[in-house]
Coordinates of C-alpha atoms and ligand atoms in Angstrom, one line a residue:
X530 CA 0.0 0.0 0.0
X531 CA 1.5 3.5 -0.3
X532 CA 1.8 3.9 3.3
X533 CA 4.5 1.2 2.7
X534 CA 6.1 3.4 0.2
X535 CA 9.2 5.1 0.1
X536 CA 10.4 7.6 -2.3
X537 CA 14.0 8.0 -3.7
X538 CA 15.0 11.9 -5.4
X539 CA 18.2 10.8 -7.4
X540 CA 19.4 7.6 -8.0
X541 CA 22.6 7.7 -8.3
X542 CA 25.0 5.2 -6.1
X543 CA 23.6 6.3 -3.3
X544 CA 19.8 6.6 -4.6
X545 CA 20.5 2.9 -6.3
X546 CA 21.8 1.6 -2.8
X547 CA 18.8 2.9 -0.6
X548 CA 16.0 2.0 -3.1
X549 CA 17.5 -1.5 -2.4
X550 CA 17.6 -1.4 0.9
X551 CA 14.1 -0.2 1.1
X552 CA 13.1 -3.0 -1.1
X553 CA 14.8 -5.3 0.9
X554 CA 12.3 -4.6 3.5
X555 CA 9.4 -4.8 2.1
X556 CA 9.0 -1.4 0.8
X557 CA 7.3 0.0 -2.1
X558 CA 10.0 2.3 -3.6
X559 CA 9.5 5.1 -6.3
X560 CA 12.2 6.8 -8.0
X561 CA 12.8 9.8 -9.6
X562 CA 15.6 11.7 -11.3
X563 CA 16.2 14.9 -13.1
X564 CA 18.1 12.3 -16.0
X565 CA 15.2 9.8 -17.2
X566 CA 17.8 7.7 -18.6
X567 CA 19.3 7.6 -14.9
X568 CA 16.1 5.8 -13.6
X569 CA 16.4 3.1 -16.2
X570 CA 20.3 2.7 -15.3
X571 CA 19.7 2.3 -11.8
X572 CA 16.6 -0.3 -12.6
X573 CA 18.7 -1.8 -14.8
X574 CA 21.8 -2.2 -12.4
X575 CA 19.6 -3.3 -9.0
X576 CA 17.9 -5.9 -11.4
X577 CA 21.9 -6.8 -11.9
X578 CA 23.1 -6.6 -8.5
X579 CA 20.1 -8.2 -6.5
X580 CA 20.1 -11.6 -8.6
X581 CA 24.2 -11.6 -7.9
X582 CA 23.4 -11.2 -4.3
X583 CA 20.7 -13.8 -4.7
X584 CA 23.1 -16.3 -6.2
X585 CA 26.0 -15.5 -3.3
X586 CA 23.3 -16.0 -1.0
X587 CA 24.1 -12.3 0.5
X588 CA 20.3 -10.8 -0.6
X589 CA 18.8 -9.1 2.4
X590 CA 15.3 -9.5 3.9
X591 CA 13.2 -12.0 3.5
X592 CA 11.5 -11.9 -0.1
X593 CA 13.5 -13.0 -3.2
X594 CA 14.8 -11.1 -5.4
X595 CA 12.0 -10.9 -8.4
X596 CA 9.9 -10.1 -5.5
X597 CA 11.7 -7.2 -4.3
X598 CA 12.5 -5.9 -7.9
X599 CA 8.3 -5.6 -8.4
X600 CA 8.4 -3.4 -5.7
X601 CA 10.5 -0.9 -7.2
X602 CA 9.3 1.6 -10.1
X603 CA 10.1 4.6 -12.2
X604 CA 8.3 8.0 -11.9
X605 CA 8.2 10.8 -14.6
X606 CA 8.0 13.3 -12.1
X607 CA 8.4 14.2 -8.3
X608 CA 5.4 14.6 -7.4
X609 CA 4.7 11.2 -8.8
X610 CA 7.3 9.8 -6.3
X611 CA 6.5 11.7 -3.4
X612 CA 2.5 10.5 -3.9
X613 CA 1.7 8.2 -0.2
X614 CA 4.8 7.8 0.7
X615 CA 6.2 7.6 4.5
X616 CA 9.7 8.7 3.9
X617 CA 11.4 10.9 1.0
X618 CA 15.5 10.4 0.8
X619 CA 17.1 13.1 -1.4
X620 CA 20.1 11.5 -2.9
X621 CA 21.0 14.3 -5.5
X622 CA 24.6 15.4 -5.7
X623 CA 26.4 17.7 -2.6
X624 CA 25.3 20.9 -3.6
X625 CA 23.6 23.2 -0.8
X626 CA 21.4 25.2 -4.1
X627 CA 20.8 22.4 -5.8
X628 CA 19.1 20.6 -2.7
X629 CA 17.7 23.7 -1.3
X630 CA 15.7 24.0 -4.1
X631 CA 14.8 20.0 -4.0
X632 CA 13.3 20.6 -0.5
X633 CA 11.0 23.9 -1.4
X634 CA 10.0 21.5 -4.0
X635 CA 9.0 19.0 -1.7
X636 CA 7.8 21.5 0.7
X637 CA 5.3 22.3 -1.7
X638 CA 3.9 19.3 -2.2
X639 CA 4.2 16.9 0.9
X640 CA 1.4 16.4 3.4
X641 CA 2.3 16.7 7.5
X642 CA 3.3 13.1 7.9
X643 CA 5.8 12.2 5.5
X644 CA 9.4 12.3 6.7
X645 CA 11.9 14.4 4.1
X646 CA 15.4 13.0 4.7
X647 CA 18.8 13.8 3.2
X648 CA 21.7 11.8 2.1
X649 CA 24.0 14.7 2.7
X650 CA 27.7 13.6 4.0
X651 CA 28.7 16.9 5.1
X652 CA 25.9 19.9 4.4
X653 CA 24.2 21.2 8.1
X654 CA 20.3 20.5 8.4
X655 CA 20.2 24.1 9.3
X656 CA 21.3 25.4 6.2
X657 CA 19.3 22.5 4.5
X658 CA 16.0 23.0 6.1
X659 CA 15.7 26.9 7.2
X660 CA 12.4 28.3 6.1
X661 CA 11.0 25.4 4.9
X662 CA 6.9 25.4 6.2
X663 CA 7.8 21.5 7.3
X664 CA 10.8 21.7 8.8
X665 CA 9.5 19.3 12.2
X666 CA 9.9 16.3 9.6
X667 CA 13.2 16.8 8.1
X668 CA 16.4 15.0 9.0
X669 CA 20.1 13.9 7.7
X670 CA 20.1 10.4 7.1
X671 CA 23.5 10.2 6.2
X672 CA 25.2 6.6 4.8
X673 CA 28.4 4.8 4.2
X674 CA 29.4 3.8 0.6
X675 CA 28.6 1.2 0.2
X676 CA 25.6 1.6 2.3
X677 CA 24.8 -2.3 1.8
X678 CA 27.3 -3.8 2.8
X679 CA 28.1 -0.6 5.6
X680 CA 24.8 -0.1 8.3
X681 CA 25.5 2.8 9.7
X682 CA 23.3 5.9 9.3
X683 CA 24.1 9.1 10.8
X684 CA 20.3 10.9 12.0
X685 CA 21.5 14.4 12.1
X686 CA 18.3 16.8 13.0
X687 CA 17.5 20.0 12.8
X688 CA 17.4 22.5 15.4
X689 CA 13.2 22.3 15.0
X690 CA 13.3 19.0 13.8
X691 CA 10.2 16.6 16.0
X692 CA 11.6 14.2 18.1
X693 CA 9.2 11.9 16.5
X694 CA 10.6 12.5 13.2
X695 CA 13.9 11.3 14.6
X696 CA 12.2 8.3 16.3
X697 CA 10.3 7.3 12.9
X698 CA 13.5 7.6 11.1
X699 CA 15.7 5.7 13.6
X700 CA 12.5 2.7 13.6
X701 CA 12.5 3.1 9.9
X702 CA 16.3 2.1 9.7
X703 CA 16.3 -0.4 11.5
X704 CA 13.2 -1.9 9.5
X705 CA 15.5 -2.0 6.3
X706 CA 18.5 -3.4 8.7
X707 CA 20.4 -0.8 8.3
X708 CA 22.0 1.0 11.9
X709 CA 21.0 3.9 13.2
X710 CA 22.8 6.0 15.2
X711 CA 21.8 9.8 16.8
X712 CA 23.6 12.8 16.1
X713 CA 22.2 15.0 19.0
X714 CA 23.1 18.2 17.5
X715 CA 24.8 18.9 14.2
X716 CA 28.3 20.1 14.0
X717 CA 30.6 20.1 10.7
X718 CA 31.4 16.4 9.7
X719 CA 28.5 15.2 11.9
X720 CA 30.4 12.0 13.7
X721 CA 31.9 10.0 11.5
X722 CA 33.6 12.2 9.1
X723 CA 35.3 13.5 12.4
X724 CA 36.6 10.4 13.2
X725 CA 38.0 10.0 9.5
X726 CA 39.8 12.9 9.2
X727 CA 41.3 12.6 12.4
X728 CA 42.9 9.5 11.7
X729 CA 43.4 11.0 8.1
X730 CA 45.4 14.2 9.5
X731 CA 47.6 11.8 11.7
X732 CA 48.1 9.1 9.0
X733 CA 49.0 11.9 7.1
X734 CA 51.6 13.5 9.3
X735 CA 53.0 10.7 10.1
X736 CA 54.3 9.8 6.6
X737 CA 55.0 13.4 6.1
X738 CA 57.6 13.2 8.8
X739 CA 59.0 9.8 6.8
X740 CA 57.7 8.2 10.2
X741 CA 56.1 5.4 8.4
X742 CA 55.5 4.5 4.8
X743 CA 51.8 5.0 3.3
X744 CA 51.5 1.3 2.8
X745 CA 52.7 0.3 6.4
X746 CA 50.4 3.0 7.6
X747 CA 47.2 1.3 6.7
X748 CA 48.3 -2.0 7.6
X749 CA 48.3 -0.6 11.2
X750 CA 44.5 -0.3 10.5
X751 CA 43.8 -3.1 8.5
X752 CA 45.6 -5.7 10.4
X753 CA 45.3 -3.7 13.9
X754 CA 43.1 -1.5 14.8
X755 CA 40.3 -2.5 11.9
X756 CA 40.4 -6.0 13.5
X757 CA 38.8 -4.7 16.5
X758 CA 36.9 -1.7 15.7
X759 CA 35.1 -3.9 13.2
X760 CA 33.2 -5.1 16.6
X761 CA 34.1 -2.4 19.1
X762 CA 34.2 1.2 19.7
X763 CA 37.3 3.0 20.5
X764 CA 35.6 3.5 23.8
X765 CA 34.6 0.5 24.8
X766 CA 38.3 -0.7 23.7
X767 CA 38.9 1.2 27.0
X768 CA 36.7 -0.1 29.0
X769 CA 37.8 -4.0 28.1
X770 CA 41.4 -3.3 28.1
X771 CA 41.6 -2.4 32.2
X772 CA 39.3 -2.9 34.8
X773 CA 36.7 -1.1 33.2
X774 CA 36.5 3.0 31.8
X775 CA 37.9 4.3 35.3
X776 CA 40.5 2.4 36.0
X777 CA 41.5 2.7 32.2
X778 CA 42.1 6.4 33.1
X779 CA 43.7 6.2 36.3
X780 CA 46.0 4.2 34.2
X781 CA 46.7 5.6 30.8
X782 CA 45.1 8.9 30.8
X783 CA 48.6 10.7 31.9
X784 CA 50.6 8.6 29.4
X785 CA 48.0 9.5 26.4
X786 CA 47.9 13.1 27.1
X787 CA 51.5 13.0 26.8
X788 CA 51.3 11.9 23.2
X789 CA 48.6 13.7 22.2
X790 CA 50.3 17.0 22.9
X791 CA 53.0 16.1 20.4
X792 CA 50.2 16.0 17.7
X793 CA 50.8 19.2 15.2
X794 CA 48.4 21.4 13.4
X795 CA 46.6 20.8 10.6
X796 CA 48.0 18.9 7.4
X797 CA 48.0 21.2 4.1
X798 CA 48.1 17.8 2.2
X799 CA 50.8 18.8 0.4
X800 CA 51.1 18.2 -3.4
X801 CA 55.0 16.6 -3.0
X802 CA 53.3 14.6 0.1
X803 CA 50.3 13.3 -2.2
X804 CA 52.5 12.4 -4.9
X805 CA 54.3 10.5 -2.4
X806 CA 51.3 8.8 -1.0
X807 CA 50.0 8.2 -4.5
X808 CA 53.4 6.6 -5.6
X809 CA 53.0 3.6 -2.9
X810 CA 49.4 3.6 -3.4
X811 CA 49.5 2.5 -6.9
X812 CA 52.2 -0.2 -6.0
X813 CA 49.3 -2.5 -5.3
X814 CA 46.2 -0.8 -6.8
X815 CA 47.2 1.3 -9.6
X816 CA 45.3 4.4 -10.2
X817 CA 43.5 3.7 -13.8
X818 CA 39.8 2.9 -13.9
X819 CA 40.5 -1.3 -14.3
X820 CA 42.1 -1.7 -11.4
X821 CA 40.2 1.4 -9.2
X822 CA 37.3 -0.9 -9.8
X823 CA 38.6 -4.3 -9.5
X824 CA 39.7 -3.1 -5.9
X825 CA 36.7 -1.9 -5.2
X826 CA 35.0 -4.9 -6.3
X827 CA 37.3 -6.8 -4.3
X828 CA 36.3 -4.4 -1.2
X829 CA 32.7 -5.0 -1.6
X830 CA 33.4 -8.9 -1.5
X831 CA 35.3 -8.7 1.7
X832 CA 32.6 -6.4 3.4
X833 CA 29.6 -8.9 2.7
X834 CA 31.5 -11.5 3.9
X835 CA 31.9 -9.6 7.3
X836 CA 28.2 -8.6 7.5
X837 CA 28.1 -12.5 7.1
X838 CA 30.2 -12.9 10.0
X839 CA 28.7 -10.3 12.1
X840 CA 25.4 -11.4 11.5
X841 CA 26.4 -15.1 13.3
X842 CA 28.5 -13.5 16.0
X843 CA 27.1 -10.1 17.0
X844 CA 23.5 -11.9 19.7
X845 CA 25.6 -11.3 22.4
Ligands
NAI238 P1 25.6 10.7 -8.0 O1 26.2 11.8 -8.7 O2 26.0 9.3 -8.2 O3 24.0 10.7 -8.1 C1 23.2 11.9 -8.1 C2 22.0 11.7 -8.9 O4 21.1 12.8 -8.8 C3 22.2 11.5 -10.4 O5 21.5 10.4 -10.9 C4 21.6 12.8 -11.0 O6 21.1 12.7 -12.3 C5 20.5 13.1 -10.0 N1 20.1 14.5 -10.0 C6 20.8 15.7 -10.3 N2 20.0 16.7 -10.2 C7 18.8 16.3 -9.9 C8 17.5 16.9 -9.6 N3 17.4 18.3 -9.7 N4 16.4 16.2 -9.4 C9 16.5 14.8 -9.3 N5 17.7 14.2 -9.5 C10 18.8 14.9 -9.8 O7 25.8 11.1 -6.4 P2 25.9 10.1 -5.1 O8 27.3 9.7 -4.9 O9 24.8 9.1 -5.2 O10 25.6 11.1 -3.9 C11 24.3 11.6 -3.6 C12 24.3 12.1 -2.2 O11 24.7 11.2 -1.2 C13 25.2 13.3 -2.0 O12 24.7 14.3 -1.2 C14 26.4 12.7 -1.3 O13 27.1 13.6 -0.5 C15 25.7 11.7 -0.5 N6 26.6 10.5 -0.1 C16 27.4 10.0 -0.9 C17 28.3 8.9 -0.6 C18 29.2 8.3 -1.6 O14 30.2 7.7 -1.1 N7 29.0 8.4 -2.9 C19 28.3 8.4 0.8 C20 27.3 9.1 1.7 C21 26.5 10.1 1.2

């Protein structure tokens, strides 16, 4: 029915990716594109990437994958896509006009229920939203490429934003079994982008200072710290690693202060530095198209497979 709908604006990767996910649970999903010939792309590439996921037995929810396809359809226009549905998620490109004017539009338009949600990675929701007439139910709902194989979502609300709209989102995620997680109030980068560039700007120092190569650098992630913080927080690292969060800082909180003050400003990522970087990048995956997406491929593989794993050993 077309309370069970949900409509996509732009379906791009990240358009493509949620109308999936949407389908995957159960969902009606409607999409809609400036670029006709982009809705019969991404129809044509879900149709592609659901019976893949069918065959690697890695398809989510619990209908196949003809079933899920049915529920998914083209619109010729916006308001076609935003007719009865529950939830709106804008996926057009990171541009603050652009989307601006995609929200008056739906401002126009939508009724007092449905929810108008973002994709944005790093606009605010109060340069997104201001004047708009129903700003209660907007909200970032911000993803991780690839957001099937990656659950988290970043809710990021407005300053007016309902609570309820936050609620209905964060339900809503979980429905499609994806991972919500609340932003309580927005700041630049909302969470995870802070995190990233944090390890980024020290990654990034610390081969500038011929500290550490770039492909030794990420092996300290990929074969150390990744290993746990593909099940753990940084935080509750902590707490495991002593007696618990307290007696973690009676212990260490002197000795990582120390450290932390010898952290410098900054990077200006550095064209000789970037060359550098790129050089032992490309050692492995070189930089042309082929291989970019062969990686990336590969990448893709790797994270199912952990969703896999997760899924048997996370009831704990
Ligand atoms: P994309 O460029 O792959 O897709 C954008 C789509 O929007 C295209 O199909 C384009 O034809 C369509 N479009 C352009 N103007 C339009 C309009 N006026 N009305 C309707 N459709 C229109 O972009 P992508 O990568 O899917 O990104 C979309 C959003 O998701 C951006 O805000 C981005 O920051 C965010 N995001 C992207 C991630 C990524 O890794 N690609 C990760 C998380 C969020």
């Amino acid at each position: 029915s077309a309370s069970r709908a949900a409509g996509i604006i732009g379906v791009g990767v990240i358009g493509r990716s949620w109308a999936m996910l949407f389908a995957s649970g159960g969902f009606q999903v409607k999409l809609y594109d400036i670029e006709q010939q982009q809705i019969r792309n991404a129809l044509e590439n879900i149709r592609k990437e659901m019976k893949l996921l069918e065959q690697a037995g890695a398809l989510k929810g619990s209908l196949s994958a003809e079933e899920q396809l049915s529920l998914i359809s083209g619109c010729p226009n916006i308001q076609e896509a935003v007719e009865g549905a529950m939830h709106i998620q804008e996926c057009v490109p990171e541009d603050l006009e652009l989307k601006k004017k995609i929200f008056a539009q739906l401002d126009s338009i939508v009724d007092d229920r449905v929810i108008l949600s973002s994709s944005t990675s790093c606009l605010m929701p109060s340069k997104l939203f201001a004047g708009l007439v129903h700003v209660k139910q907007c909200i970032v709902a911000h993803p991780v490429n690839p957001p099937y194989y990656i659950p988290l979502v970043e809710l990021v609300p407005h300053p007016e934003t309902a609570p309820t709209t936050v609620d209905r989102t964060h339900a809503l995620m979980k429905k499609i079994g994806q991972c919500p997680m609340r932003v309580q109030k927005e700041v630049a980068g909302f969470v995870l982008n802070r995190l990233q560039y944090a390890i980024i700007s020290e990654a990034w120092r610390l081969v500038e200072e011929g500290i550490v190569s770039p492909s030794d650098l990420d092996l300290v992630m990929s074969e150390g710290l990744g290993m746990r913080y593909a099940f753990i927080g940084p935080l509750e690292t902590m707490h495991l690693n002593a007696e618990g969060m307290l007696s973690y800082c009676d212990r260490y909180s002197e000795g990582m202060k120390h450290v932390l003050k010898t952290f410098g400003p900054i990077p200006e990522f550095s064209r000789a530095t970037a060359e550098k970087v790129n050089q032992d990048m490309c050692v492995k995956v070189p930089d042309d198209p082929e291989h970019l997406a062969a990686r990336r491929q590969w990448r893709d593989e790797c994270l199912m497979r952990l969703a896999k794993l997760k899924s048997q050993v996370q009831p704990q």
